[in-house]
Coordinates of C-alpha atoms and ligand atoms in Angstrom, one line a residue:
X1 CA -14.5 101.8 -65.2
X2 CA -13.0 101.7 -68.2
X3 CA -11.0 104.4 -69.9
X4 CA -12.1 106.5 -73.1
X5 CA -10.2 105.1 -76.0
X6 CA -12.4 106.1 -79.3
X7 CA -13.2 109.6 -80.2
X8 CA -16.9 110.4 -80.3
X9 CA -16.5 112.2 -83.9
X10 CA -14.0 110.0 -85.2
X11 CA -16.6 106.9 -85.4
X12 CA -18.3 109.1 -87.7
X13 CA -16.8 111.8 -88.3
X14 CA -30.5 133.6 -56.2
X15 CA -33.6 132.8 -58.1
X16 CA -32.8 134.2 -61.7
X17 CA -34.8 136.7 -63.3
X18 CA -37.1 135.4 -65.8
X19 CA -38.7 137.2 -68.9
X20 CA -42.0 134.2 -69.7
X21 CA -43.4 134.1 -73.2
X22 CA -46.8 133.0 -73.3
X23 CA -47.4 134.0 -69.8
X24 CA -48.8 137.0 -68.1
X25 CA -48.0 136.1 -64.4
X26 CA -44.3 135.4 -63.2
X27 CA -43.6 132.0 -61.7
X28 CA -43.4 131.3 -58.4
X29 CA -46.4 132.6 -57.0
X30 CA -48.9 130.6 -58.8
X31 CA -52.2 130.2 -56.3
X32 CA -53.8 126.6 -56.1
X33 CA -56.7 127.0 -58.5
X34 CA -54.7 128.8 -61.5
X35 CA -54.2 126.2 -64.5
X36 CA -50.5 125.4 -64.2
X37 CA -48.5 124.9 -68.1
X38 CA -47.9 121.6 -68.8
X39 CA -44.4 121.9 -70.1
X40 CA -41.8 125.0 -69.7
X41 CA -38.7 125.1 -71.8
X42 CA -35.4 127.1 -72.2
X43 CA -33.8 127.2 -75.6
X44 CA -30.1 128.3 -75.4
X45 CA -28.6 127.0 -78.6
X46 CA -25.4 129.0 -78.4
X47 CA -24.9 129.8 -82.4
X48 CA -21.8 130.8 -81.6
X49 CA -20.6 127.5 -80.3
X50 CA -19.7 125.7 -84.0
X51 CA -17.6 124.3 -86.1
X52 CA -17.1 123.5 -89.4
X53 CA -18.2 119.8 -90.3
X54 CA -18.4 118.9 -86.5
X55 CA -21.6 117.1 -85.6
X56 CA -22.1 118.9 -82.4
X57 CA -22.7 121.8 -84.4
X58 CA -24.7 125.0 -84.3
X59 CA -27.5 124.0 -86.5
X60 CA -28.8 121.1 -84.5
X61 CA -30.4 124.2 -82.2
X62 CA -31.9 125.8 -85.3
X63 CA -33.4 122.4 -86.3
X64 CA -34.8 121.6 -83.5
X65 CA -36.4 125.2 -83.3
X66 CA -37.4 125.4 -87.0
X67 CA -39.3 121.9 -86.1
X68 CA -41.1 123.4 -83.2
X69 CA -42.5 126.1 -85.6
X70 CA -43.3 123.6 -87.8
X71 CA -45.4 121.1 -85.6
X72 CA -47.0 124.8 -84.0
X73 CA -45.4 123.5 -80.6
X74 CA -44.9 127.4 -79.6
X75 CA -46.0 129.3 -76.7
X76 CA -48.1 131.4 -79.3
X77 CA -49.9 128.3 -80.6
X78 CA -50.1 126.7 -77.1
X79 CA -51.0 129.4 -74.7
X80 CA -51.1 128.5 -71.0
X81 CA -49.7 125.0 -71.7
X82 CA -46.4 125.6 -73.4
X83 CA -44.0 128.3 -71.6
X84 CA -40.6 129.6 -72.6
X85 CA -38.3 131.2 -70.2
X86 CA -36.4 133.4 -72.5
X87 CA -34.2 135.3 -69.5
X88 CA -32.1 133.4 -66.9
X89 CA -29.1 133.8 -65.4
X90 CA -25.9 131.9 -66.4
X91 CA -24.4 129.5 -63.9
X92 CA -21.9 130.9 -61.7
X93 CA -18.4 129.5 -61.6
X94 CA -19.1 128.3 -57.7
X95 CA -22.6 126.5 -59.5
X96 CA -19.7 125.0 -61.7
X97 CA -17.4 123.9 -59.3
X98 CA -20.1 121.9 -57.3
X99 CA -18.9 119.3 -59.9
X100 CA -15.9 120.1 -61.6
X101 CA -12.1 121.1 -60.4
X102 CA -11.8 124.9 -60.2
X103 CA -8.6 124.5 -61.7
X104 CA -10.6 123.1 -64.9
X105 CA -12.9 126.1 -65.2
X106 CA -10.9 128.8 -64.6
X107 CA -8.7 127.1 -67.3
X108 CA -11.3 127.1 -69.5
X109 CA -12.5 130.8 -68.9
X110 CA -8.9 131.7 -69.8
X111 CA -8.4 129.7 -73.0
X112 CA -11.8 131.2 -74.4
X113 CA -11.0 134.8 -73.6
X114 CA -7.6 134.1 -75.3
X115 CA -10.7 133.9 -78.5
X116 CA -8.8 130.7 -79.7
X117 CA -10.8 128.4 -81.7
X118 CA -9.3 125.3 -80.3
X119 CA -9.6 121.5 -79.9
X120 CA -10.3 120.5 -76.1
X121 CA -10.0 116.6 -76.4
X122 CA -9.8 113.9 -78.6
X123 CA -13.4 112.9 -79.1
X124 CA -12.8 115.7 -81.1
X125 CA -14.4 118.4 -78.1
X126 CA -14.0 122.4 -80.2
X127 CA -14.1 125.5 -78.1
X128 CA -14.9 128.9 -79.6
X129 CA -14.6 132.4 -78.2
X130 CA -18.0 132.1 -76.8
X131 CA -17.9 128.4 -75.7
X132 CA -17.4 129.0 -71.9
X133 CA -20.2 131.7 -72.0
X134 CA -22.2 129.2 -73.9
X135 CA -21.5 126.5 -71.4
X136 CA -22.2 128.6 -68.5
X137 CA -25.6 129.3 -70.2
X138 CA -26.5 125.8 -70.5
X139 CA -26.1 124.9 -67.1
X140 CA -27.9 128.3 -65.6
X141 CA -30.7 127.1 -67.6
X142 CA -30.7 123.5 -66.4
X143 CA -30.6 125.0 -62.7
X144 CA -33.3 127.4 -63.9
X145 CA -35.8 124.9 -65.4
X146 CA -35.4 122.8 -62.2
X147 CA -36.3 126.0 -60.4
X148 CA -39.0 126.8 -62.5
X149 CA -41.2 123.2 -62.2
X150 CA -40.3 123.1 -58.8
X151 CA -42.0 126.6 -58.2
X152 CA -44.8 125.2 -60.5
X153 CA -46.1 121.9 -59.0
X154 CA -48.2 121.9 -55.9
X155 CA -50.0 119.1 -53.7
X156 CA -52.6 119.2 -55.5
X157 CA -51.5 119.1 -59.2
X158 CA -48.0 117.7 -60.4
X159 CA -45.3 120.0 -61.6
X160 CA -44.6 120.9 -65.5
X161 CA -42.5 118.9 -66.9
X162 CA -39.2 121.1 -68.2
X163 CA -36.7 120.7 -71.2
X164 CA -34.0 122.6 -71.8
X165 CA -32.9 123.0 -75.8
X166 CA -29.3 123.8 -74.8
X167 CA -25.9 123.4 -75.9
X168 CA -22.9 122.5 -75.6
X169 CA -24.0 119.0 -74.1
X170 CA -22.8 117.6 -70.7
X171 CA -23.0 114.2 -69.9
X172 CA -19.7 113.0 -70.8
X173 CA -17.5 116.1 -69.2
X174 CA -15.6 114.6 -66.3
X175 CA -15.1 116.7 -63.1
X176 CA -11.4 117.5 -64.3
X177 CA -11.7 118.6 -68.0
X178 CA -14.1 118.2 -71.4
X179 CA -14.8 115.0 -73.0
X180 CA -17.0 114.0 -76.1
X181 CA -18.1 117.2 -77.3
X182 CA -19.6 118.2 -73.7
X183 CA -17.9 121.2 -71.6
X184 CA -19.7 121.1 -68.2
X185 CA -22.0 118.7 -66.8
X186 CA -25.5 120.6 -66.9
X187 CA -27.2 117.4 -65.3
X188 CA -25.0 116.9 -62.8
X189 CA -24.8 120.7 -61.6
X190 CA -28.8 120.7 -62.1
X191 CA -28.6 117.7 -59.7
X192 CA -26.6 119.2 -57.1
X193 CA -28.9 122.6 -57.3
X194 CA -31.7 120.8 -56.7
X195 CA -30.6 118.8 -53.8
X196 CA -29.0 121.9 -52.2
X197 CA -31.1 124.8 -53.1
X198 CA -34.8 123.0 -53.0
X199 CA -34.0 120.1 -50.5
X200 CA -34.9 117.5 -52.9
X201 CA -32.5 114.7 -51.5
X202 CA -33.0 112.0 -53.9
X203 CA -32.5 112.4 -57.6
X204 CA -32.9 109.6 -60.0
X205 CA -31.0 110.5 -63.6
X206 CA -32.0 108.7 -66.7
X207 CA -29.7 109.1 -70.1
X208 CA -31.2 107.9 -73.0
X209 CA -28.1 109.2 -75.4
X210 CA -27.0 106.1 -77.6
X211 CA -23.5 107.0 -75.8
X212 CA -23.0 105.9 -72.2
X213 CA -23.2 109.3 -69.7
X214 CA -20.0 108.8 -68.4
X215 CA -19.1 112.1 -67.1
X216 CA -22.3 111.8 -64.8
X217 CA -22.2 108.0 -63.8
X218 CA -18.3 109.3 -62.8
X219 CA -19.9 112.0 -60.5
X220 CA -22.3 110.4 -58.6
X221 CA -20.7 106.5 -58.7
X222 CA -20.2 106.4 -55.2
X223 CA -23.5 108.6 -54.3
X224 CA -26.2 106.8 -52.7
X225 CA -28.3 109.8 -53.5
X226 CA -28.3 110.0 -56.9
X227 CA -29.9 107.4 -59.2
X228 CA -27.9 106.9 -62.3
X229 CA -29.6 104.9 -65.3
X230 CA -28.1 104.8 -68.3
X231 CA -29.3 103.1 -72.0
X232 CA -26.8 103.2 -74.3
X233 CA -25.4 101.0 -77.1
X234 CA -22.7 98.6 -76.6
X235 CA -19.2 98.8 -77.6
X236 CA -20.3 103.0 -78.5
X237 CA -18.0 105.8 -77.0
X238 CA -16.5 105.8 -74.8
X239 CA -16.4 102.1 -74.1
X240 CA -17.7 102.9 -70.5
X241 CA -21.0 101.5 -68.9
X242 CA -20.7 97.8 -68.3
X243 CA -23.8 96.1 -66.6
X244 CA -21.3 95.1 -63.8
X245 CA -21.0 98.9 -63.2
X246 CA -23.2 99.3 -60.3
X247 CA -21.6 102.1 -58.4
X248 CA -19.1 101.2 -55.3
X249 CA -19.0 102.5 -51.4
X250 CA -22.0 103.8 -50.7
X251 CA -23.2 104.3 -53.5
X252 CA -23.3 100.8 -54.9
X253 CA -26.4 99.7 -56.5
X254 CA -27.4 103.2 -57.7
X255 CA -25.7 103.0 -61.0
X256 CA -27.5 100.8 -63.3
X257 CA -26.0 100.7 -66.8
X258 CA -27.9 99.0 -69.5
X259 CA -26.1 98.7 -73.0
X260 CA -28.2 97.3 -75.7
X261 CA -26.9 95.5 -78.8
X262 CA -26.7 97.2 -82.0
X263 CA -30.2 97.8 -83.9
X264 CA -32.1 97.6 -80.3
X265 CA -35.0 100.0 -81.3
X266 CA -38.4 101.0 -79.9
X267 CA -39.3 97.5 -78.6
X268 CA -36.1 97.3 -76.6
X269 CA -36.6 101.0 -74.9
X270 CA -40.2 100.0 -73.9
X271 CA -39.4 96.7 -72.4
X272 CA -36.1 97.7 -70.5
X273 CA -38.1 100.8 -69.6
X274 CA -40.9 98.8 -68.0
X275 CA -38.6 96.0 -66.6
X276 CA -35.9 97.7 -65.3
X277 CA -36.1 101.6 -65.2
X278 CA -39.5 101.9 -63.7
X279 CA -38.9 99.3 -61.2
X280 CA -35.8 100.8 -60.5
X281 CA -37.2 104.3 -59.7
X282 CA -40.1 102.9 -57.9
X283 CA -37.7 101.5 -55.3
X284 CA -35.5 104.4 -55.0
X285 CA -38.1 107.0 -54.9
X286 CA -36.4 110.1 -56.5
X287 CA -37.6 113.7 -55.4
X288 CA -37.0 114.6 -59.1
X289 CA -36.3 112.7 -62.2
X290 CA -33.7 114.3 -64.4
X291 CA -33.0 113.4 -67.9
X292 CA -30.2 113.0 -70.1
X293 CA -32.0 113.4 -73.5
X294 CA -29.5 112.1 -75.9
X295 CA -31.1 111.4 -79.6
X296 CA -28.7 109.9 -81.6
X297 CA -30.3 106.5 -80.5
X298 CA -32.8 107.8 -83.5
X299 CA -32.3 105.1 -86.6
X300 CA -31.3 108.3 -88.4
X301 CA -28.2 109.4 -86.4
X302 CA -25.3 109.0 -87.8
X303 CA -22.9 108.2 -84.9
X304 CA -24.1 104.9 -84.2
X305 CA -26.6 102.0 -84.9
X306 CA -29.6 101.9 -82.1
X307 CA -33.3 101.9 -84.3
X308 CA -35.4 104.1 -81.9
X309 CA -38.0 106.2 -84.2
X310 CA -39.3 109.5 -83.8
X311 CA -42.3 108.1 -82.0
X312 CA -40.0 105.7 -79.4
X313 CA -39.5 109.3 -77.8
X314 CA -43.6 110.4 -77.3
X315 CA -43.7 106.7 -75.7
X316 CA -40.7 107.3 -73.6
X317 CA -41.4 110.7 -72.5
X318 CA -45.0 109.4 -71.7
X319 CA -43.6 106.9 -69.5
X320 CA -41.1 109.0 -67.8
X321 CA -43.6 111.8 -67.3
X322 CA -46.1 109.2 -65.9
X323 CA -43.0 108.2 -63.2
X324 CA -42.5 111.5 -62.2
X325 CA -46.3 112.0 -62.0
X326 CA -46.4 108.8 -59.4
X327 CA -43.1 109.2 -57.4
X328 CA -41.8 112.8 -58.0
X329 CA -44.5 115.7 -57.8
X330 CA -44.4 115.3 -61.8
X331 CA -40.5 116.8 -61.0
X332 CA -39.0 116.0 -64.3
X333 CA -36.6 118.0 -66.4
X334 CA -35.2 117.0 -69.5
X335 CA -32.0 118.3 -70.9
X336 CA -30.6 117.8 -74.5
X337 CA -27.3 116.1 -74.7
X338 CA -26.7 113.9 -78.4
X339 CA -28.8 113.7 -81.5
X340 CA -26.7 114.4 -84.8
X341 CA -29.2 113.7 -87.7
X342 CA -31.0 117.5 -87.8
X343 CA -34.2 116.0 -89.4
X344 CA -34.3 113.1 -86.7
X345 CA -33.8 115.3 -83.9
X346 CA -36.3 118.0 -84.9
X347 CA -38.7 115.2 -84.8
X348 CA -37.4 113.7 -81.7
X349 CA -37.3 116.7 -79.4
X350 CA -41.0 117.5 -81.2
X351 CA -42.5 113.6 -80.5
X352 CA -41.0 114.5 -76.9
X353 CA -42.4 118.1 -76.4
X354 CA -46.1 116.5 -78.0
X355 CA -46.0 113.5 -74.9
X356 CA -45.2 116.2 -72.2
X357 CA -48.0 118.2 -73.4
X358 CA -50.4 115.4 -73.8
X359 CA -50.9 115.9 -77.1
X360 CA -50.8 112.5 -79.8
X361 CA -47.9 111.3 -81.8
X362 CA -47.8 112.5 -85.5
X363 CA -45.1 110.2 -86.6
X364 CA -46.4 107.9 -89.1
X365 CA -43.0 106.5 -89.6
X366 CA -43.2 103.0 -91.3
X367 CA -41.0 100.6 -88.6
X368 CA -41.2 97.7 -91.2
X369 CA -38.3 99.4 -92.9
X370 CA -35.8 98.9 -89.9
X371 CA -33.7 96.1 -89.2
X372 CA -35.6 93.5 -87.0
X373 CA -34.3 94.0 -83.5
X374 CA -31.9 91.7 -81.5
X375 CA -34.9 90.7 -79.2
X376 CA -33.5 87.5 -77.7
X377 CA -30.1 89.6 -77.0
X378 CA -32.0 92.3 -75.3
X379 CA -34.0 90.0 -73.1
X380 CA -30.4 88.3 -72.0
X381 CA -29.5 92.1 -70.8
X382 CA -32.8 92.8 -68.9
X383 CA -32.8 89.2 -67.3
X384 CA -28.8 90.0 -66.2
X385 CA -29.6 93.7 -65.4
X386 CA -32.7 92.3 -62.7
X387 CA -30.3 89.8 -61.5
X388 CA -27.7 92.1 -60.8
X389 CA -30.0 94.4 -59.1
X390 CA -32.3 92.2 -57.7
X391 CA -35.3 93.9 -59.4
Ligands
ZN1 ZN1 -24.6 110.7 -77.7

C-alpha cells in the first residue's frame, strides 16, 4: 500500500459495570417480551484532549452533545428508545495490544504521564496529559457498545444500534504508532473484541470518513474474517485506499476501497452503497457491522471537498441498519471518526441518531446550492469496483 505523505491538518490546517440513563433495568438480562431500546450510545468526548487551533478539538464533542440536546435526541426525551451508558470500563493495555504493538502503547503511556503536550506525528497528531486515558476510554466505549448491542439482541427482535461519540478518533492509527489525529484504532479493537469475546467471527467494517481508514485497512489486510469497505475522497490524506488495494494472502478480496472524485455527494453515496457496499455485505454475511462514522465528507467540512448533506447520513444510516437487521441480527455499532465543521457535525450525528431511532429526517437544506456531482466519474468507479470484486 502507498505510504502516507501529506499532513491531514495541513490540507487545511470482564463485562463492564454500567450506569444507564433512560432505563431502570440492567443490560444483559432482557426478557424476550420487554421492548428493547433502538439506540444505545456512549459519550466520551475527552474535553482535555484539546489543542488550540487544531481541527480535531474538544469543541467537536461539545457540538455534537449540544445538537443532540437541541434536537431532543436525549434519553429523557425518548425514554425506553434511546439509552446512554454513562459508566463503562476503559480498555486495558492488553485489549489495545490485540491491535497495536506493546512498545507503542507503553511508550505513549509514559509520554502522557510526563504531562507533556506534544506532537506525535506529522498530521499533526497531538497528545496532552490525558490523551492516553482518553484513548483507553474511547476503545473501552467501543467494546462496551459491542457488548450492549449483542446483549440486547434476540432471535425474535433485532439488536439495537450502538453509537460512540468518542474522541480521539482511531481509523488512521497503525499497529506501531499514532497517525492522522488518531491514537488507538478503536474500531479494530472492537472488532477483535466481538470476535474473541462474543464469537462473532465475521466482522464487516464500513468506513465513510472522507479519508481512507488506512490503519484499519492495514490491521485486517490479510484477514479473511474482516471485510473492510471504505469510501473516501480520491487523493485525500493519507493517499492510500486505491481501487486495486483489495487485501492480500487469505484476505485477498476482503478489502474494498472506493475512492470517490471530489464533489461526489448524496447521489454517489447512495449509488455506491446500493451497487457495491450492500452486495459485498450480502456475499460476506457478517455477524456484526461496525461503522467508522467520519462526517468530514459533509459539504461544509473544511478538510476535503465531498458534498454529503446532513440528510445523507440519515439515508445512509437507515441503509446500514437495514443491512445489519437482514444479515447480522441487527448488530451494528457506529464510532465517531472525523468531522471538523461543528455545525455540519452536530447536524449529521443528529440525523444519524434520528435514522437509527426510526425517526424522520428534519434536514431541509436545499441541495440545489451544491455543485453538480461528477456522476460519470462515480459510475466508472462503481463499474471498476464491481469488476474487480466480481459483484
Ligand atoms: Zn477524516
